[in-house]
PDB file of C-alpha atoms in Angstrom:
ATOM      1  CA  MET G   1       0.000   0.000   0.000  1.00 96.00           C
ATOM      2  CA  ASP G   2       1.255   3.449  -0.926  1.00 98.00           C
ATOM      3  CA  LEU G   3       1.196   6.276   1.623  1.00 97.00           C
ATOM      4  CA  ASN G   4       0.961   9.748   0.120  1.00 97.00           C
ATOM      5  CA  ALA G   5       0.902  13.213   1.677  1.00 95.00           C
ATOM      6  CA  ASP G   6       0.601  16.789   0.441  1.00 94.00           C
ATOM      7  CA  LEU G   7       3.941  18.550   0.907  1.00 96.00           C
ATOM      8  CA  GLY G   8       5.701  21.770  -0.053  1.00 95.00           C
ATOM      9  CA  GLU G   9       2.618  23.880   0.502  1.00 94.00           C
ATOM     10  CA  GLY G  10       4.418  26.721   2.249  1.00 90.00           C
ATOM     11  CA  PHE G  11       5.196  29.980   0.480  1.00 88.00           C
ATOM     12  CA  GLY G  12       8.109  32.359   1.051  1.00 86.00           C
ATOM     13  CA  ILE G  13       8.879  32.529   4.776  1.00 82.00           C
ATOM     14  CA  TRP G  14       5.606  30.784   5.659  1.00 82.00           C
ATOM     15  CA  ARG G  15       5.883  27.033   6.283  1.00 84.00           C
ATOM     16  CA  LEU G  16       2.962  24.619   6.415  1.00 83.00           C
ATOM     17  CA  GLY G  17       3.475  21.222   8.012  1.00 81.00           C
ATOM     18  CA  ASP G  18       6.711  19.300   8.645  1.00 90.00           C
ATOM     19  CA  ASP G  19       7.794  18.157   5.197  1.00 94.00           C
ATOM     20  CA  GLU G  20      11.035  16.510   6.310  1.00 94.00           C
ATOM     21  CA  ALA G  21       9.436  14.459   9.082  1.00 94.00           C
ATOM     22  CA  LEU G  22       6.672  13.233   6.777  1.00 96.00           C
ATOM     23  CA  LEU G  23       9.167  12.297   4.067  1.00 97.00           C
ATOM     24  CA  ASP G  24      10.671   9.787   6.507  1.00 96.00           C
ATOM     25  CA  LEU G  25       7.290   8.039   6.785  1.00 96.00           C
ATOM     26  CA  ILE G  26       5.465   8.242   3.449  1.00 97.00           C
ATOM     27  CA  THR G  27       6.221   6.620   0.096  1.00 98.00           C
ATOM     28  CA  SER G  28       4.811   9.266  -2.297  1.00 98.00           C
ATOM     29  CA  ALA G  29       4.978  13.049  -1.954  1.00 98.00           C
ATOM     30  CA  ASN G  30       2.349  15.250  -3.596  1.00 98.00           C
ATOM     31  CA  VAL G  31       4.401  18.415  -4.074  1.00 98.00           C
ATOM     32  CA  ALA G  32       2.615  21.732  -4.554  1.00 98.00           C
ATOM     33  CA  CYS G  33       3.591  23.362  -7.833  1.00 98.00           C
ATOM     34  CA  GLY G  34       3.289  27.050  -6.966  1.00 97.00           C
ATOM     35  CA  PHE G  35      -0.349  27.763  -7.802  1.00 98.00           C
ATOM     36  CA  HIS G  36      -2.283  26.851  -4.637  1.00 97.00           C
ATOM     37  CA  GLY G  37       0.858  26.705  -2.505  1.00 96.00           C
ATOM     38  CA  GLY G  38       4.594  26.299  -2.816  1.00 96.00           C
ATOM     39  CA  ASP G  39       7.216  28.354  -4.594  1.00 97.00           C
ATOM     40  CA  PRO G  40      10.377  27.571  -6.596  1.00 97.00           C
ATOM     41  CA  SER G  41      12.683  27.286  -3.578  1.00 97.00           C
ATOM     42  CA  THR G  42      10.210  25.066  -1.718  1.00 97.00           C
ATOM     43  CA  MET G  43       9.713  22.866  -4.765  1.00 98.00           C
ATOM     44  CA  ARG G  44      13.459  22.420  -5.123  1.00 98.00           C
ATOM     45  CA  ARG G  45      13.960  21.670  -1.418  1.00 97.00           C
ATOM     46  CA  VAL G  46      11.175  19.107  -1.147  1.00 97.00           C
ATOM     47  CA  SER G  47      12.037  17.399  -4.436  1.00 98.00           C
ATOM     48  CA  ALA G  48      15.656  16.983  -3.333  1.00 98.00           C
ATOM     49  CA  ALA G  49      14.666  15.710   0.114  1.00 98.00           C
ATOM     50  CA  ALA G  50      12.254  13.208  -1.429  1.00 98.00           C
ATOM     51  CA  ALA G  51      14.877  11.967  -3.871  1.00 98.00           C
ATOM     52  CA  GLU G  52      17.364  11.421  -1.022  1.00 98.00           C
ATOM     53  CA  ARG G  53      14.838   9.175   0.729  1.00 97.00           C
ATOM     54  CA  GLY G  54      13.621   7.275  -2.332  1.00 97.00           C
ATOM     55  CA  VAL G  55      10.149   8.828  -2.051  1.00 98.00           C
ATOM     56  CA  ALA G  56       8.251   9.170  -5.333  1.00 98.00           C
ATOM     57  CA  VAL G  57       7.466  12.785  -6.280  1.00 98.00           C
ATOM     58  CA  GLY G  58       4.062  13.640  -7.718  1.00 98.00           C
ATOM     59  CA  ALA G  59       2.863  16.965  -9.071  1.00 98.00           C
ATOM     60  CA  GLN G  60       0.025  18.287  -6.955  1.00 98.00           C
ATOM     61  CA  VAL G  61      -1.558  20.702  -9.397  1.00 98.00           C
ATOM     62  CA  GLY G  62      -4.201  23.214  -8.401  1.00 98.00           C
ATOM     63  CA  TYR G  63      -6.079  26.339  -9.300  1.00 98.00           C
ATOM     64  CA  ARG G  64      -4.136  29.608  -9.514  1.00 97.00           C
ATOM     65  CA  ASP G  65      -5.349  30.634  -6.052  1.00 97.00           C
ATOM     66  CA  LEU G  66      -2.682  31.209  -3.411  1.00 95.00           C
ATOM     67  CA  ALA G  67      -4.990  33.370  -1.299  1.00 94.00           C
ATOM     68  CA  GLY G  68      -7.643  30.665  -1.152  1.00 95.00           C
ATOM     69  CA  PHE G  69      -5.162  27.768  -0.937  1.00 94.00           C
ATOM     70  CA  GLY G  70      -6.793  26.298  -4.025  1.00 95.00           C
ATOM     71  CA  ARG G  71      -9.954  25.433  -2.124  1.00 94.00           C
ATOM     72  CA  ARG G  72     -12.252  27.796  -4.016  1.00 96.00           C
ATOM     73  CA  HIS G  73     -13.840  26.604  -7.236  1.00 97.00           C
ATOM     74  CA  ILE G  74     -12.782  28.432 -10.400  1.00 97.00           C
ATOM     75  CA  ALA G  75     -14.595  28.084 -13.712  1.00 97.00           C
ATOM     76  CA  TYR G  76     -11.844  27.537 -16.285  1.00 96.00           C
ATOM     77  CA  ALA G  77     -11.908  27.281 -20.050  1.00 97.00           C
ATOM     78  CA  PHE G  78     -10.654  23.841 -21.101  1.00 98.00           C
ATOM     79  CA  THR G  79      -7.522  25.170 -22.830  1.00 98.00           C
ATOM     80  CA  ASP G  80      -6.605  27.506 -19.965  1.00 98.00           C
ATOM     81  CA  LEU G  81      -6.779  24.747 -17.360  1.00 98.00           C
ATOM     82  CA  ARG G  82      -4.962  22.261 -19.597  1.00 98.00           C
ATOM     83  CA  ASP G  83      -2.100  24.716 -20.118  1.00 98.00           C
ATOM     84  CA  GLU G  84      -1.879  25.784 -16.477  1.00 98.00           C
ATOM     85  CA  VAL G  85      -1.659  22.141 -15.410  1.00 98.00           C
ATOM     86  CA  THR G  86       1.047  21.520 -18.022  1.00 98.00           C
ATOM     87  CA  TYR G  87       2.912  24.574 -16.723  1.00 98.00           C
ATOM     88  CA  GLN G  88       2.851  23.217 -13.166  1.00 98.00           C
ATOM     89  CA  LEU G  89       3.999  19.759 -14.291  1.00 98.00           C
ATOM     90  CA  GLY G  90       6.946  21.206 -16.162  1.00 98.00           C
ATOM     91  CA  ALA G  91       7.995  23.470 -13.298  1.00 98.00           C
ATOM     92  CA  LEU G  92       8.137  20.670 -10.752  1.00 98.00           C
ATOM     93  CA  ASP G  93       9.778  18.288 -13.198  1.00 98.00           C
ATOM     94  CA  ALA G  94      12.621  20.785 -13.703  1.00 98.00           C
ATOM     95  CA  PHE G  95      13.456  20.727  -9.996  1.00 98.00           C
ATOM     96  CA  CYS G  96      13.104  16.949  -9.903  1.00 98.00           C
ATOM     97  CA  ARG G  97      15.657  16.648 -12.679  1.00 98.00           C
ATOM     98  CA  LEU G  98      18.097  18.748 -10.664  1.00 98.00           C
ATOM     99  CA  ALA G  99      17.654  16.193  -7.873  1.00 97.00           C
ATOM    100  CA  ARG G 100      18.287  13.316 -10.325  1.00 97.00           C
ATOM    101  CA  THR G 101      14.677  12.167 -10.245  1.00 97.00           C
ATOM    102  CA  ARG G 102      11.471  13.058 -12.098  1.00 98.00           C
ATOM    103  CA  VAL G 103       7.783  13.635 -11.579  1.00 98.00           C
ATOM    104  CA  ARG G 104       6.201  10.174 -11.257  1.00 98.00           C
ATOM    105  CA  TYR G 105       2.473  10.991 -11.169  1.00 98.00           C
ATOM    106  CA  LEU G 106      -0.107  13.768 -11.000  1.00 98.00           C
ATOM    107  CA  LYS G 107      -2.698  14.509  -8.341  1.00 98.00           C
ATOM    108  CA  PRO G 108      -5.120  17.459  -8.408  1.00 98.00           C
ATOM    109  CA  HIS G 109      -5.468  19.537  -5.260  1.00 97.00           C
ATOM    110  CA  GLY G 110      -8.407  20.878  -3.304  1.00 93.00           C
ATOM    111  CA  ALA G 111     -11.246  22.371  -5.286  1.00 96.00           C
ATOM    112  CA  LEU G 112      -9.754  21.087  -8.543  1.00 98.00           C
ATOM    113  CA  TYR G 113      -9.729  17.542  -7.127  1.00 96.00           C
ATOM    114  CA  HIS G 114     -13.422  17.762  -6.296  1.00 94.00           C
ATOM    115  CA  ALA G 115     -14.365  19.517  -9.537  1.00 97.00           C
ATOM    116  CA  ALA G 116     -12.567  16.951 -11.690  1.00 98.00           C
ATOM    117  CA  ALA G 117     -14.433  14.201  -9.872  1.00 96.00           C
ATOM    118  CA  VAL G 118     -17.711  15.374 -11.432  1.00 96.00           C
ATOM    119  CA  ASP G 119     -16.963  18.049 -14.062  1.00 98.00           C
ATOM    120  CA  GLU G 120     -16.195  16.527 -17.447  1.00 98.00           C
ATOM    121  CA  SER G 121     -14.514  19.638 -18.883  1.00 98.00           C
ATOM    122  CA  GLN G 122     -12.106  20.096 -15.984  1.00 98.00           C
ATOM    123  CA  ALA G 123     -11.385  16.376 -15.807  1.00 98.00           C
ATOM    124  CA  ALA G 124     -10.703  16.328 -19.549  1.00 98.00           C
ATOM    125  CA  ALA G 125      -8.288  19.242 -19.189  1.00 98.00           C
ATOM    126  CA  LEU G 126      -6.268  17.287 -16.618  1.00 98.00           C
ATOM    127  CA  VAL G 127      -6.253  14.211 -18.834  1.00 98.00           C
ATOM    128  CA  ALA G 128      -5.162  16.276 -21.848  1.00 98.00           C
ATOM    129  CA  ALA G 129      -2.317  17.839 -19.872  1.00 98.00           C
ATOM    130  CA  VAL G 130      -0.979  14.474 -18.717  1.00 98.00           C
ATOM    131  CA  SER G 131      -1.443  12.836 -22.122  1.00 98.00           C
ATOM    132  CA  GLY G 132       0.408  15.676 -23.826  1.00 98.00           C
ATOM    133  CA  TYR G 133       3.219  15.900 -21.295  1.00 98.00           C
ATOM    134  CA  ASP G 134       3.920  12.235 -20.500  1.00 98.00           C
ATOM    135  CA  GLU G 135       1.337   9.536 -21.112  1.00 97.00           C
ATOM    136  CA  GLU G 136       3.247   7.226 -18.751  1.00 97.00           C
ATOM    137  CA  LEU G 137       2.336   9.385 -15.756  1.00 98.00           C
ATOM    138  CA  PRO G 138      -0.378   7.858 -13.537  1.00 98.00           C
ATOM    139  CA  ILE G 139      -3.182  10.027 -12.182  1.00 98.00           C
ATOM    140  CA  LEU G 140      -3.907   9.719  -8.463  1.00 98.00           C
ATOM    141  CA  CYS G 141      -7.598  10.419  -7.845  1.00 98.00           C
ATOM    142  CA  ALA G 142     -10.892   9.258  -6.371  1.00 95.00           C
ATOM    143  CA  PRO G 143     -12.044   5.822  -7.562  1.00 95.00           C
ATOM    144  CA  GLY G 144     -15.004   5.892  -9.931  1.00 94.00           C
ATOM    145  CA  SER G 145     -14.733   9.651 -10.464  1.00 96.00           C
ATOM    146  CA  THR G 146     -15.222  11.393 -13.805  1.00 98.00           C
ATOM    147  CA  LEU G 147     -11.473  12.022 -13.873  1.00 98.00           C
ATOM    148  CA  ALA G 148     -10.745   8.339 -13.330  1.00 98.00           C
ATOM    149  CA  GLN G 149     -13.138   7.301 -16.099  1.00 98.00           C
ATOM    150  CA  LEU G 150     -11.779   9.784 -18.647  1.00 98.00           C
ATOM    151  CA  ALA G 151      -8.182   8.910 -17.793  1.00 98.00           C
ATOM    152  CA  VAL G 152      -8.807   5.195 -18.303  1.00 98.00           C
ATOM    153  CA  GLY G 153     -10.533   5.997 -21.582  1.00 98.00           C
ATOM    154  CA  ALA G 154      -7.434   7.897 -22.697  1.00 98.00           C
ATOM    155  CA  GLY G 155      -5.186   4.953 -21.883  1.00 98.00           C
ATOM    156  CA  LEU G 156      -3.685   6.472 -18.743  1.00 98.00           C
ATOM    157  CA  ARG G 157      -3.038   4.578 -15.545  1.00 98.00           C
ATOM    158  CA  VAL G 158      -5.373   5.530 -12.710  1.00 98.00           C
ATOM    159  CA  VAL G 159      -4.384   4.976  -9.084  1.00 98.00           C
ATOM    160  CA  ALA G 160      -7.335   5.092  -6.687  1.00 98.00           C
ATOM    161  CA  GLU G 161      -6.744   6.735  -3.323  1.00 97.00           C
ATOM    162  CA  GLY G 162      -8.492   6.786   0.020  1.00 97.00           C
ATOM    163  CA  PHE G 163      -8.332   9.330   2.825  1.00 95.00           C
ATOM    164  CA  ALA G 164      -7.688   7.877   6.255  1.00 93.00           C
ATOM    165  CA  ASP G 165      -8.008  11.287   7.917  1.00 91.00           C
ATOM    166  CA  ARG G 166     -11.171  12.465   6.149  1.00 93.00           C
ATOM    167  CA  GLY G 167     -14.802  11.580   6.782  1.00 95.00           C
ATOM    168  CA  TYR G 168     -16.820   9.738   4.131  1.00 97.00           C
ATOM    169  CA  LEU G 169     -20.474  10.082   3.220  1.00 95.00           C
ATOM    170  CA  PRO G 170     -22.523   6.889   2.626  1.00 95.00           C
ATOM    171  CA  ASN G 171     -22.315   7.482  -1.161  1.00 93.00           C
ATOM    172  CA  GLY G 172     -18.513   7.227  -1.033  1.00 93.00           C
ATOM    173  CA  SER G 173     -17.747  10.930  -1.400  1.00 91.00           C
ATOM    174  CA  LEU G 174     -15.843  12.975   1.177  1.00 92.00           C
ATOM    175  CA  VAL G 175     -17.650  15.013   3.812  1.00 94.00           C
ATOM    176  CA  PRO G 176     -17.313  18.708   2.812  1.00 89.00           C
ATOM    177  CA  ARG G 177     -14.703  20.484   4.897  1.00 85.00           C
ATOM    178  CA  THR G 178     -17.335  22.919   6.144  1.00 87.00           C
ATOM    179  CA  ALA G 179     -19.481  20.110   7.610  1.00 92.00           C
ATOM    180  CA  PRO G 180     -19.125  18.212  10.906  1.00 91.00           C
ATOM    181  CA  GLY G 181     -17.100  15.017  10.607  1.00 92.00           C
ATOM    182  CA  ALA G 182     -14.967  16.272   7.710  1.00 93.00           C
ATOM    183  CA  LEU G 183     -11.683  15.576   9.491  1.00 90.00           C
ATOM    184  CA  VAL G 184     -10.615  12.582  11.575  1.00 91.00           C
ATOM    185  CA  ALA G 185      -8.355  14.102  14.223  1.00 86.00           C
ATOM    186  CA  ASP G 186      -7.517  11.089  16.401  1.00 90.00           C
ATOM    187  CA  PRO G 187      -4.234   9.556  15.115  1.00 91.00           C
ATOM    188  CA  GLU G 188      -5.187   6.104  16.421  1.00 93.00           C
ATOM    189  CA  GLU G 189      -8.492   6.222  14.552  1.00 93.00           C
ATOM    190  CA  VAL G 190      -6.669   7.351  11.414  1.00 93.00           C
ATOM    191  CA  ALA G 191      -4.371   4.322  11.720  1.00 95.00           C
ATOM    192  CA  VAL G 192      -7.299   1.933  12.161  1.00 96.00           C
ATOM    193  CA  ARG G 193      -8.988   3.387   9.078  1.00 96.00           C
ATOM    194  CA  ALA G 194      -5.810   3.079   7.003  1.00 96.00           C
ATOM    195  CA  VAL G 195      -5.377  -0.593   7.926  1.00 97.00           C
ATOM    196  CA  ARG G 196      -9.017  -1.262   7.107  1.00 97.00           C
ATOM    197  CA  MET G 197      -8.588   0.329   3.691  1.00 97.00           C
ATOM    198  CA  ALA G 198      -5.472  -1.748   3.017  1.00 97.00           C
ATOM    199  CA  THR G 199      -6.726  -5.106   4.272  1.00 97.00           C
ATOM    200  CA  GLU G 200     -10.521  -5.064   3.949  1.00 97.00           C
ATOM    201  CA  HIS G 201     -10.896  -2.431   1.213  1.00 97.00           C
ATOM    202  CA  THR G 202     -13.691  -0.710   3.125  1.00 97.00           C
ATOM    203  CA  VAL G 203     -14.216   2.441   5.185  1.00 97.00           C
ATOM    204  CA  VAL G 204     -16.763   3.399   7.836  1.00 97.00           C
ATOM    205  CA  ALA G 205     -18.880   6.366   6.743  1.00 97.00           C
ATOM    206  CA  VAL G 206     -20.066   9.112   9.094  1.00 96.00           C
ATOM    207  CA  ASP G 207     -23.430   7.384   9.543  1.00 95.00           C
ATOM    208  CA  GLY G 208     -21.736   4.168  10.668  1.00 96.00           C
ATOM    209  CA  SER G 209     -22.316   2.266   7.440  1.00 97.00           C
ATOM    210  CA  VAL G 210     -19.474   0.268   5.884  1.00 97.00           C
ATOM    211  CA  ILE G 211     -18.788   1.167   2.253  1.00 96.00           C
ATOM    212  CA  PRO G 212     -16.346  -0.194  -0.363  1.00 96.00           C
ATOM    213  CA  CYS G 213     -12.981   1.548  -0.628  1.00 96.00           C
ATOM    214  CA  GLN G 214     -10.833  -0.171  -3.243  1.00 95.00           C
ATOM    215  CA  VAL G 215      -7.652   1.903  -3.193  1.00 97.00           C
ATOM    216  CA  GLU G 216      -3.946   1.562  -3.938  1.00 97.00           C
ATOM    217  CA  SER G 217      -2.840   4.625  -1.990  1.00 98.00           C
ATOM    218  CA  VAL G 218      -3.827   6.185   1.336  1.00 97.00           C
ATOM    219  CA  CYS G 219      -3.553   9.949   1.718  1.00 94.00           C
ATOM    220  CA  LEU G 220      -2.482  11.672   4.919  1.00 87.00           C
ATOM    221  CA  HIS G 221      -2.908  15.441   4.811  1.00 78.00           C
ATOM    222  CA  GLY G 222       0.353  17.146   5.738  1.00 71.00           C
ATOM    223  CA  ASP G 223      -1.434  20.290   6.913  1.00 73.00           C
ATOM    224  CA  SER G 224      -3.678  18.488   9.406  1.00 69.00           C
ATOM    225  CA  PRO G 225      -2.999  18.875  13.151  1.00 68.00           C
ATOM    226  CA  GLY G 226      -0.903  15.949  14.360  1.00 77.00           C
ATOM    227  CA  ALA G 227      -0.067  14.869  10.803  1.00 84.00           C
ATOM    228  CA  VAL G 228       3.345  13.443  11.723  1.00 90.00           C
ATOM    229  CA  ALA G 229       2.007  11.513  14.730  1.00 87.00           C
ATOM    230  CA  ALA G 230      -0.772  10.100  12.578  1.00 87.00           C
ATOM    231  CA  ALA G 231       1.668   9.098   9.849  1.00 93.00           C
ATOM    232  CA  GLU G 232       3.892   7.320  12.382  1.00 94.00           C
ATOM    233  CA  LEU G 233       0.950   5.342  13.727  1.00 95.00           C
ATOM    234  CA  VAL G 234      -0.379   4.553  10.252  1.00 95.00           C
ATOM    235  CA  ARG G 235       2.960   3.214   9.032  1.00 96.00           C
ATOM    236  CA  ALA G 236       3.469   1.127  12.175  1.00 97.00           C
ATOM    237  CA  ALA G 237      -0.093  -0.209  12.067  1.00 97.00           C
ATOM    238  CA  LEU G 238       0.240  -1.220   8.421  1.00 97.00           C
ATOM    239  CA  LEU G 239       3.491  -3.072   9.117  1.00 97.00           C
ATOM    240  CA  ASP G 240       1.885  -4.821  12.089  1.00 97.00           C
ATOM    241  CA  ALA G 241      -0.941  -5.907   9.788  1.00 97.00           C
ATOM    242  CA  GLY G 242       1.544  -7.364   7.298  1.00 97.00           C
ATOM    243  CA  VAL G 243       1.176  -4.526   4.788  1.00 97.00           C
ATOM    244  CA  THR G 244       4.417  -3.069   3.421  1.00 96.00           C
ATOM    245  CA  PRO G 245       4.266   0.638   2.507  1.00 96.00           C
ATOM    246  CA  LYS G 246       5.720   1.154  -0.960  1.00 96.00           C
ATOM    247  CA  PRO G 247       5.235   3.671  -3.787  1.00 97.00           C
ATOM    248  CA  PHE G 248       2.845   2.793  -6.598  1.00 96.00           C
ATOM    249  CA  ALA G 249       4.997   4.647  -9.152  1.00 90.00           C
TER     250      ALA G 249
END
């Protein structure tokens, strides 16, 4: 099972989360590409640190929205979004090359992640960007989403991910961040959920129902309170359950 986390989301002198500590625990790093968070120096630092540890680097692409941290929906023209995603991929890949590695996958961030799950135009723009840049790049996204379906149709590899530290609705979608139960704050509960995803391929929704969760990667949000403690428990719990954390790419 892959463990991924959002990293490099600071900007200038502002730091968000403990990138270095998380890099010692995860297997794939979703590195912000400067639009919703991150900047050139941060991208270079995190890419190099990931390469030193053998952690796969993925481009976490988002809306051009630093002020809103990429969590506000933006209505994009297909070509504009396609080109902005390509721009972000190329920027991160340049710093990866300096670290003797490369971008290994793409994951949308925040509002773009949720939009691409249901919006055909925005999902198609992501697929077009990946297909044009490197058709070998997998797309990390929600299973069964519009993005996943279009990517498979275009011949791209799709890697389904689950969120051990986010609440799920009975229909399999995430609880909106503005609603109660959106975040799972207890590190021990996060670890239990991660093991369940890896071994039983299910998750408990906010209403107590058990729903399918067929995933290859578990996401741990690097900006969540106690993210490092949760990641330590998740990794240890997976190993105890006989599951070896390893990158999918």
